[in-house]
PDB file of C-alpha atoms in Angstrom:
ATOM      1  CA  GLN P   1      15.590  -8.296   4.402  1.00 88.00           C
ATOM      2  CA  LEU P   2      16.733  -4.881   5.643  1.00 92.00           C
ATOM      3  CA  VAL P   3      13.835  -3.159   7.167  1.00 94.00           C
ATOM      4  CA  LYS P   4      10.359  -4.859   7.870  1.00 94.00           C
ATOM      5  CA  ALA P   5       7.555  -2.888   8.098  1.00 94.00           C
ATOM      6  CA  GLU P   6       4.927  -3.798  10.860  1.00 94.00           C
ATOM      7  CA  TYR P   7       1.453  -3.436  10.123  1.00 94.00           C
ATOM      8  CA  PRO P   8      -0.814  -2.568  12.708  1.00 91.00           C
ATOM      9  CA  GLU P   9      -2.803  -5.063  14.503  1.00 89.00           C
ATOM     10  CA  MET P  10      -6.442  -4.706  14.897  1.00 89.00           C
ATOM     11  CA  VAL P  11      -9.461  -5.820  16.910  1.00 91.00           C
ATOM     12  CA  GLN P  12     -11.104  -8.771  15.080  1.00 90.00           C
ATOM     13  CA  TYR P  13     -14.779  -8.840  14.316  1.00 87.00           C
ATOM     14  CA  PRO P  14     -16.620 -10.521  16.788  1.00 86.00           C
ATOM     15  CA  GLU P  15     -18.218 -14.009  15.530  1.00 75.00           C
ATOM     16  CA  THR P  16     -22.123 -13.816  16.161  1.00 70.00           C
ATOM     17  CA  ASP P  17     -24.387 -16.829  16.888  1.00 63.00           C
ATOM     18  CA  GLY P  18     -27.273 -16.056  14.874  1.00 59.00           C
ATOM     19  CA  PHE P  19     -28.711 -12.569  16.367  1.00 65.00           C
ATOM     20  CA  ASP P  20     -26.689 -12.963  19.734  1.00 74.00           C
ATOM     21  CA  VAL P  21     -23.912 -10.317  19.357  1.00 76.00           C
ATOM     22  CA  ASP P  22     -21.558  -9.745  22.023  1.00 81.00           C
ATOM     23  CA  MET P  23     -21.797  -5.768  22.223  1.00 86.00           C
ATOM     24  CA  GLU P  24     -18.890  -5.287  24.213  1.00 88.00           C
ATOM     25  CA  ALA P  25     -16.816  -7.023  21.601  1.00 88.00           C
ATOM     26  CA  TYR P  26     -18.482  -5.217  18.910  1.00 86.00           C
ATOM     27  CA  ASN P  27     -17.758  -1.809  20.107  1.00 90.00           C
ATOM     28  CA  ALA P  28     -14.133  -2.509  20.956  1.00 89.00           C
ATOM     29  CA  TRP P  29     -14.162  -3.695  16.996  1.00 88.00           C
ATOM     30  CA  ARG P  30     -16.290  -0.335  16.091  1.00 86.00           C
ATOM     31  CA  THR P  31     -13.715   1.857  18.197  1.00 87.00           C
ATOM     32  CA  SER P  32     -10.647   0.256  16.484  1.00 84.00           C
ATOM     33  CA  LEU P  33     -11.967   0.598  12.957  1.00 82.00           C
ATOM     34  CA  THR P  34     -12.906   4.146  13.457  1.00 81.00           C
ATOM     35  CA  ALA P  35      -9.743   5.088  15.271  1.00 78.00           C
ATOM     36  CA  ARG P  36      -8.073   4.556  11.906  1.00 73.00           C
ATOM     37  CA  ARG P  37     -10.061   6.918   9.817  1.00 72.00           C
ATOM     38  CA  PRO P  38      -8.759  10.518   9.911  1.00 69.00           C
ATOM     39  CA  GLU P  39     -11.055  13.089  11.154  1.00 66.00           C
ATOM     40  CA  ASN P  40      -9.045  15.848   9.067  1.00 59.00           C
ATOM     41  CA  LYS P  41      -9.986  15.568   5.770  1.00 65.00           C
ATOM     42  CA  GLU P  42      -7.412  18.280   4.584  1.00 61.00           C
ATOM     43  CA  TYR P  43      -4.926  15.979   3.550  1.00 61.00           C
ATOM     44  CA  GLN P  44      -7.316  14.880   0.737  1.00 68.00           C
ATOM     45  CA  ASN P  45      -6.670  18.201  -1.139  1.00 64.00           C
ATOM     46  CA  GLY P  46      -3.318  17.370  -2.544  1.00 63.00           C
ATOM     47  CA  ILE P  47      -4.107  13.841  -3.112  1.00 78.00           C
ATOM     48  CA  ARG P  48      -7.184  14.923  -5.310  1.00 81.00           C
ATOM     49  CA  GLN P  49      -4.919  17.245  -7.202  1.00 81.00           C
ATOM     50  CA  PHE P  50      -2.536  14.134  -8.021  1.00 87.00           C
ATOM     51  CA  TYR P  51      -5.670  12.095  -9.146  1.00 87.00           C
ATOM     52  CA  GLU P  52      -7.082  14.709 -11.455  1.00 85.00           C
ATOM     53  CA  CYS P  53      -3.938  15.546 -13.214  1.00 85.00           C
ATOM     54  CA  THR P  54      -2.448  11.797 -13.278  1.00 89.00           C
ATOM     55  CA  MET P  55      -5.830  10.037 -14.631  1.00 89.00           C
ATOM     56  CA  GLN P  56      -5.839  11.929 -17.806  1.00 85.00           C
ATOM     57  CA  GLU P  57      -2.095  11.014 -18.451  1.00 85.00           C
ATOM     58  CA  PHE P  58      -2.737   7.175 -17.316  1.00 86.00           C
ATOM     59  CA  LEU P  59      -6.002   6.484 -19.063  1.00 87.00           C
ATOM     60  CA  ALA P  60      -5.986   8.530 -22.199  1.00 83.00           C
ATOM     61  CA  ASP P  61      -5.179   7.071 -25.725  1.00 80.00           C
ATOM     62  CA  THR P  62      -6.552   3.865 -24.998  1.00 76.00           C
ATOM     63  CA  GLU P  63      -6.689   2.955 -28.512  1.00 81.00           C
ATOM     64  CA  GLY P  64      -9.924   0.525 -27.899  1.00 81.00           C
ATOM     65  CA  LYS P  65      -8.258  -1.106 -24.977  1.00 85.00           C
ATOM     66  CA  ASN P  66      -9.214  -1.357 -21.329  1.00 88.00           C
ATOM     67  CA  LYS P  67      -6.757   0.476 -18.770  1.00 86.00           C
ATOM     68  CA  VAL P  68      -6.484   0.004 -15.170  1.00 86.00           C
ATOM     69  CA  TYR P  69      -5.072   2.697 -12.972  1.00 88.00           C
ATOM     70  CA  SER P  70      -4.522   2.778  -9.267  1.00 88.00           C
ATOM     71  CA  PRO P  71      -3.733   6.083  -8.222  1.00 89.00           C
ATOM     72  CA  LEU P  72      -3.019   4.900  -4.594  1.00 88.00           C
ATOM     73  CA  ASN P  73      -0.249   2.816  -5.641  1.00 89.00           C
ATOM     74  CA  VAL P  74       1.311   5.538  -7.735  1.00 92.00           C
ATOM     75  CA  TYR P  75       1.195   8.202  -5.236  1.00 93.00           C
ATOM     76  CA  MET P  76       2.789   5.967  -2.571  1.00 93.00           C
ATOM     77  CA  ALA P  77       5.693   4.796  -4.851  1.00 93.00           C
ATOM     78  CA  LEU P  78       6.289   8.525  -5.800  1.00 95.00           C
ATOM     79  CA  ALA P  79       6.063   9.353  -2.142  1.00 95.00           C
ATOM     80  CA  MET P  80       8.596   6.886  -1.412  1.00 95.00           C
ATOM     81  CA  LEU P  81      10.926   8.009  -4.270  1.00 95.00           C
ATOM     82  CA  ALA P  82      10.653  11.775  -2.829  1.00 96.00           C
ATOM     83  CA  GLU P  83      12.085   9.866   0.356  1.00 94.00           C
ATOM     84  CA  THR P  84      15.201   8.695  -1.577  1.00 92.00           C
ATOM     85  CA  THR P  85      15.871  11.731  -3.566  1.00 92.00           C
ATOM     86  CA  ASP P  86      16.809  15.303  -2.706  1.00 92.00           C
ATOM     87  CA  GLY P  87      17.232  19.021  -4.025  1.00 95.00           C
ATOM     88  CA  ASN P  88      15.123  19.654  -7.279  1.00 96.00           C
ATOM     89  CA  SER P  89      14.070  16.210  -7.843  1.00 96.00           C
ATOM     90  CA  ARG P  90      12.258  15.906  -4.705  1.00 96.00           C
ATOM     91  CA  GLN P  91      10.754  19.108  -5.117  1.00 97.00           C
ATOM     92  CA  GLN P  92       9.236  18.342  -8.267  1.00 96.00           C
ATOM     93  CA  ILE P  93       7.850  15.240  -6.879  1.00 95.00           C
ATOM     94  CA  LEU P  94       6.365  17.398  -3.627  1.00 94.00           C
ATOM     95  CA  ASP P  95       4.605  19.595  -6.228  1.00 92.00           C
ATOM     96  CA  LEU P  96       3.218  16.845  -8.227  1.00 91.00           C
ATOM     97  CA  LEU P  97       1.759  15.319  -4.948  1.00 91.00           C
ATOM     98  CA  GLY P  98       0.751  18.683  -3.493  1.00 88.00           C
ATOM     99  CA  SER P  99       2.797  18.575  -0.444  1.00 90.00           C
ATOM    100  CA  LYS P 100       4.833  21.498   0.996  1.00 91.00           C
ATOM    101  CA  SER P 101       7.506  19.572   2.470  1.00 94.00           C
ATOM    102  CA  ILE P 102       8.670  15.836   3.035  1.00 96.00           C
ATOM    103  CA  GLU P 103       7.429  16.148   6.391  1.00 95.00           C
ATOM    104  CA  GLU P 104       4.030  17.067   5.159  1.00 92.00           C
ATOM    105  CA  LEU P 105       4.077  14.474   2.531  1.00 93.00           C
ATOM    106  CA  ARG P 106       5.078  11.529   5.324  1.00 94.00           C
ATOM    107  CA  ASN P 107       1.975  12.719   7.240  1.00 91.00           C
ATOM    108  CA  SER P 108      -0.632  12.442   4.275  1.00 90.00           C
ATOM    109  CA  ALA P 109       0.998   9.281   3.142  1.00 92.00           C
ATOM    110  CA  SER P 110       0.558   7.576   6.522  1.00 91.00           C
ATOM    111  CA  ILE P 111      -3.120   8.852   6.923  1.00 89.00           C
ATOM    112  CA  LEU P 112      -3.613   7.789   3.394  1.00 89.00           C
ATOM    113  CA  TRP P 113      -2.495   4.199   4.230  1.00 92.00           C
ATOM    114  CA  ASN P 114      -4.289   3.956   7.620  1.00 89.00           C
ATOM    115  CA  ALA P 115      -7.278   5.122   5.777  1.00 87.00           C
ATOM    116  CA  ASN P 116      -7.492   2.311   3.602  1.00 88.00           C
ATOM    117  CA  TYR P 117      -6.107  -0.539   5.876  1.00 92.00           C
ATOM    118  CA  CYS P 118      -8.097  -3.172   7.422  1.00 92.00           C
ATOM    119  CA  ASP P 119      -7.516  -6.595   8.939  1.00 92.00           C
ATOM    120  CA  ASP P 120     -10.240  -7.473  11.095  1.00 91.00           C
ATOM    121  CA  GLY P 121     -11.235 -11.197  10.058  1.00 89.00           C
ATOM    122  CA  THR P 122     -14.059 -10.172   7.788  1.00 88.00           C
ATOM    123  CA  VAL P 123     -12.258  -7.388   5.690  1.00 92.00           C
ATOM    124  CA  THR P 124      -8.619  -7.613   4.444  1.00 94.00           C
ATOM    125  CA  SER P 125      -7.480  -3.915   2.680  1.00 94.00           C
ATOM    126  CA  LEU P 126      -3.906  -3.653   2.190  1.00 94.00           C
ATOM    127  CA  LEU P 127      -1.945  -1.214  -0.005  1.00 94.00           C
ATOM    128  CA  ALA P 128       1.494  -2.870   0.348  1.00 96.00           C
ATOM    129  CA  SER P 129       5.111  -1.146  -0.521  1.00 96.00           C
ATOM    130  CA  SER P 130       8.584  -2.170  -0.892  1.00 96.00           C
ATOM    131  CA  VAL P 131      11.920  -1.275  -1.852  1.00 95.00           C
ATOM    132  CA  TRP P 132      14.365  -3.178  -3.741  1.00 96.00           C
ATOM    133  CA  LEU P 133      18.198  -2.265  -3.631  1.00 95.00           C
ATOM    134  CA  SER P 134      21.458  -3.333  -5.125  1.00 94.00           C
ATOM    135  CA  GLU P 135      23.785  -4.616  -2.741  1.00 93.00           C
ATOM    136  CA  SER P 136      26.694  -3.121  -4.690  1.00 91.00           C
ATOM    137  CA  LEU P 137      25.597   0.172  -3.211  1.00 88.00           C
ATOM    138  CA  HIS P 138      25.368   2.059   0.054  1.00 89.00           C
ATOM    139  CA  TYR P 139      22.160   3.000   1.677  1.00 89.00           C
ATOM    140  CA  ASN P 140      20.922   5.347   4.314  1.00 92.00           C
ATOM    141  CA  MET P 141      19.501   3.136   7.021  1.00 94.00           C
ATOM    142  CA  GLU P 142      17.583   6.324   8.240  1.00 95.00           C
ATOM    143  CA  THR P 143      15.862   6.527   4.977  1.00 95.00           C
ATOM    144  CA  LEU P 144      14.716   2.779   5.038  1.00 95.00           C
ATOM    145  CA  LYS P 145      13.468   3.350   8.668  1.00 96.00           C
ATOM    146  CA  ASN P 146      11.417   6.462   7.477  1.00 96.00           C
ATOM    147  CA  LEU P 147      10.046   4.370   4.685  1.00 96.00           C
ATOM    148  CA  ALA P 148       8.871   1.601   6.977  1.00 97.00           C
ATOM    149  CA  GLU P 149       7.554   3.775   9.694  1.00 96.00           C
ATOM    150  CA  HIS P 150       5.652   6.452   7.720  1.00 95.00           C
ATOM    151  CA  TYR P 151       4.989   4.175   4.342  1.00 96.00           C
ATOM    152  CA  TYR P 152       4.868   1.056   5.860  1.00 97.00           C
ATOM    153  CA  ALA P 153       7.379  -0.026   3.130  1.00 97.00           C
ATOM    154  CA  SER P 154       9.786  -3.069   3.681  1.00 97.00           C
ATOM    155  CA  SER P 155      13.633  -2.633   2.319  1.00 96.00           C
ATOM    156  CA  PHE P 156      15.256  -5.517   0.582  1.00 97.00           C
ATOM    157  CA  SER P 157      18.894  -5.883  -0.623  1.00 96.00           C
ATOM    158  CA  GLY P 158      20.307  -8.281  -3.191  1.00 96.00           C
ATOM    159  CA  THR P 159      22.041  -9.059  -6.589  1.00 96.00           C
ATOM    160  CA  MET P 160      19.588  -7.363  -9.224  1.00 96.00           C
ATOM    161  CA  GLY P 161      18.785  -9.756 -11.793  1.00 94.00           C
ATOM    162  CA  SER P 162      19.890 -12.726  -9.887  1.00 96.00           C
ATOM    163  CA  PRO P 163      17.334 -15.768  -9.652  1.00 96.00           C
ATOM    164  CA  GLU P 164      17.648 -15.588  -5.956  1.00 97.00           C
ATOM    165  CA  TYR P 165      16.421 -11.965  -5.727  1.00 97.00           C
ATOM    166  CA  ASN P 166      13.869 -12.252  -8.482  1.00 96.00           C
ATOM    167  CA  GLU P 167      12.209 -14.960  -6.382  1.00 96.00           C
ATOM    168  CA  MET P 168      12.380 -12.905  -3.357  1.00 96.00           C
ATOM    169  CA  LEU P 169      10.425 -10.197  -5.358  1.00 97.00           C
ATOM    170  CA  GLN P 170       7.885 -12.655  -6.541  1.00 97.00           C
ATOM    171  CA  ASN P 171       7.335 -14.286  -3.263  1.00 97.00           C
ATOM    172  CA  TRP P 172       6.632 -10.777  -1.658  1.00 97.00           C
ATOM    173  CA  LEU P 173       4.273  -9.900  -4.226  1.00 96.00           C
ATOM    174  CA  ASN P 174       2.455 -13.161  -3.728  1.00 96.00           C
ATOM    175  CA  GLU P 175       2.197 -12.724   0.030  1.00 96.00           C
ATOM    176  CA  GLN P 176       0.847  -9.220  -0.257  1.00 95.00           C
ATOM    177  CA  THR P 177      -1.782 -10.238  -2.515  1.00 95.00           C
ATOM    178  CA  GLY P 178      -3.125 -13.805  -1.285  1.00 93.00           C
ATOM    179  CA  GLY P 179      -1.706 -15.266  -4.037  1.00 94.00           C
ATOM    180  CA  LEU P 180      -4.154 -14.126  -6.545  1.00 93.00           C
ATOM    181  CA  LEU P 181      -1.452 -12.856  -9.090  1.00 91.00           C
ATOM    182  CA  GLU P 182       0.913 -15.941  -9.140  1.00 94.00           C
ATOM    183  CA  ASP P 183       1.082 -16.120 -12.696  1.00 94.00           C
ATOM    184  CA  GLN P 184       1.681 -12.427 -13.378  1.00 94.00           C
ATOM    185  CA  ALA P 185       4.082 -12.084 -10.310  1.00 94.00           C
ATOM    186  CA  SER P 186       6.021 -15.303 -11.814  1.00 95.00           C
ATOM    187  CA  GLN P 187       7.004 -13.160 -14.830  1.00 94.00           C
ATOM    188  CA  ILE P 188       8.335 -10.105 -12.929  1.00 94.00           C
ATOM    189  CA  GLU P 189      12.229  -9.636 -12.912  1.00 95.00           C
ATOM    190  CA  MET P 190      14.555  -7.163 -12.133  1.00 94.00           C
ATOM    191  CA  ASP P 191      17.264  -5.950 -14.718  1.00 94.00           C
ATOM    192  CA  PRO P 192      20.792  -6.342 -13.533  1.00 94.00           C
ATOM    193  CA  LEU P 193      21.296  -2.482 -14.282  1.00 93.00           C
ATOM    194  CA  THR P 194      18.346  -1.362 -11.889  1.00 93.00           C
ATOM    195  CA  VAL P 195      19.736   0.460  -9.032  1.00 91.00           C
ATOM    196  CA  LEU P 196      16.325   0.724  -7.044  1.00 92.00           C
ATOM    197  CA  GLY P 197      13.171  -0.988  -7.580  1.00 94.00           C
ATOM    198  CA  LEU P 198       9.819   0.211  -5.849  1.00 93.00           C
ATOM    199  CA  ALA P 199       7.121  -2.158  -5.886  1.00 94.00           C
ATOM    200  CA  THR P 200       3.623  -1.603  -4.517  1.00 93.00           C
ATOM    201  CA  THR P 201       0.317  -3.899  -4.350  1.00 94.00           C
ATOM    202  CA  VAL P 202      -3.234  -3.270  -3.522  1.00 93.00           C
ATOM    203  CA  TYR P 203      -5.393  -6.045  -1.947  1.00 95.00           C
ATOM    204  CA  PHE P 204      -9.093  -6.311  -0.949  1.00 94.00           C
ATOM    205  CA  ARG P 205     -10.838  -9.241   0.312  1.00 93.00           C
ATOM    206  CA  ALA P 206     -14.086  -9.089   2.052  1.00 91.00           C
ATOM    207  CA  LYS P 207     -17.260 -11.306   3.187  1.00 81.00           C
ATOM    208  CA  TRP P 208     -20.583 -10.688   1.957  1.00 80.00           C
ATOM    209  CA  ALA P 209     -23.151  -9.175   4.548  1.00 73.00           C
ATOM    210  CA  ASP P 210     -25.486 -11.658   3.109  1.00 75.00           C
ATOM    211  CA  GLU P 211     -23.759 -14.763   1.936  1.00 75.00           C
ATOM    212  CA  PHE P 212     -24.729 -16.893  -1.068  1.00 75.00           C
ATOM    213  CA  ASN P 213     -26.827 -19.838  -0.089  1.00 75.00           C
ATOM    214  CA  GLU P 214     -26.528 -22.697  -2.934  1.00 76.00           C
ATOM    215  CA  ALA P 215     -29.683 -24.389  -1.445  1.00 79.00           C
ATOM    216  CA  ASN P 216     -31.800 -21.649  -2.384  1.00 76.00           C
ATOM    217  CA  ASN P 217     -30.949 -21.439  -5.801  1.00 72.00           C
TER     218      ASN P 217
END
């Protein structure tokens, strides 16, 4: 692993004993939670434009089959791709994502990631990203640091298509999704001719406000 993305630590939701709530702990948790929610919603304009134009492409021509599309995953993957390119290629991606510059895109991606992130003991909401590089090529460490800082993306290097590297990818996918996709992850492998691989996942787990009581049913 070249660069590891560090996820923010959050104040944990206070455990309650019946109706007895530690208000000081609760207020600390509430403050921590709201601090991750952006007050300025202007960044959503470009994202909304991206959603509208891509949903039609991804969800059209279903031919009677159900389709699932996660705009967040694709947005983050394309944003990371913009970081690894320049010139006209980068500009085309910036136009699609509704950003005027790579700096603006970094800010939007970071806000978007934090707005959807939570790990407070009751709710886990994680949009994870990673970059997979061929060890046969040179890479810019500054770019990898930007990916970790602004997109919370970890970077890896290895032999494309090798069993060891494929296992690293599969393990990463399982770690980021709580092991819920083990069967699917076990089938994902990288082609030996791949130069750069981008992987994104979305994971959500939460407790019910009113838990199911088997004794009452």
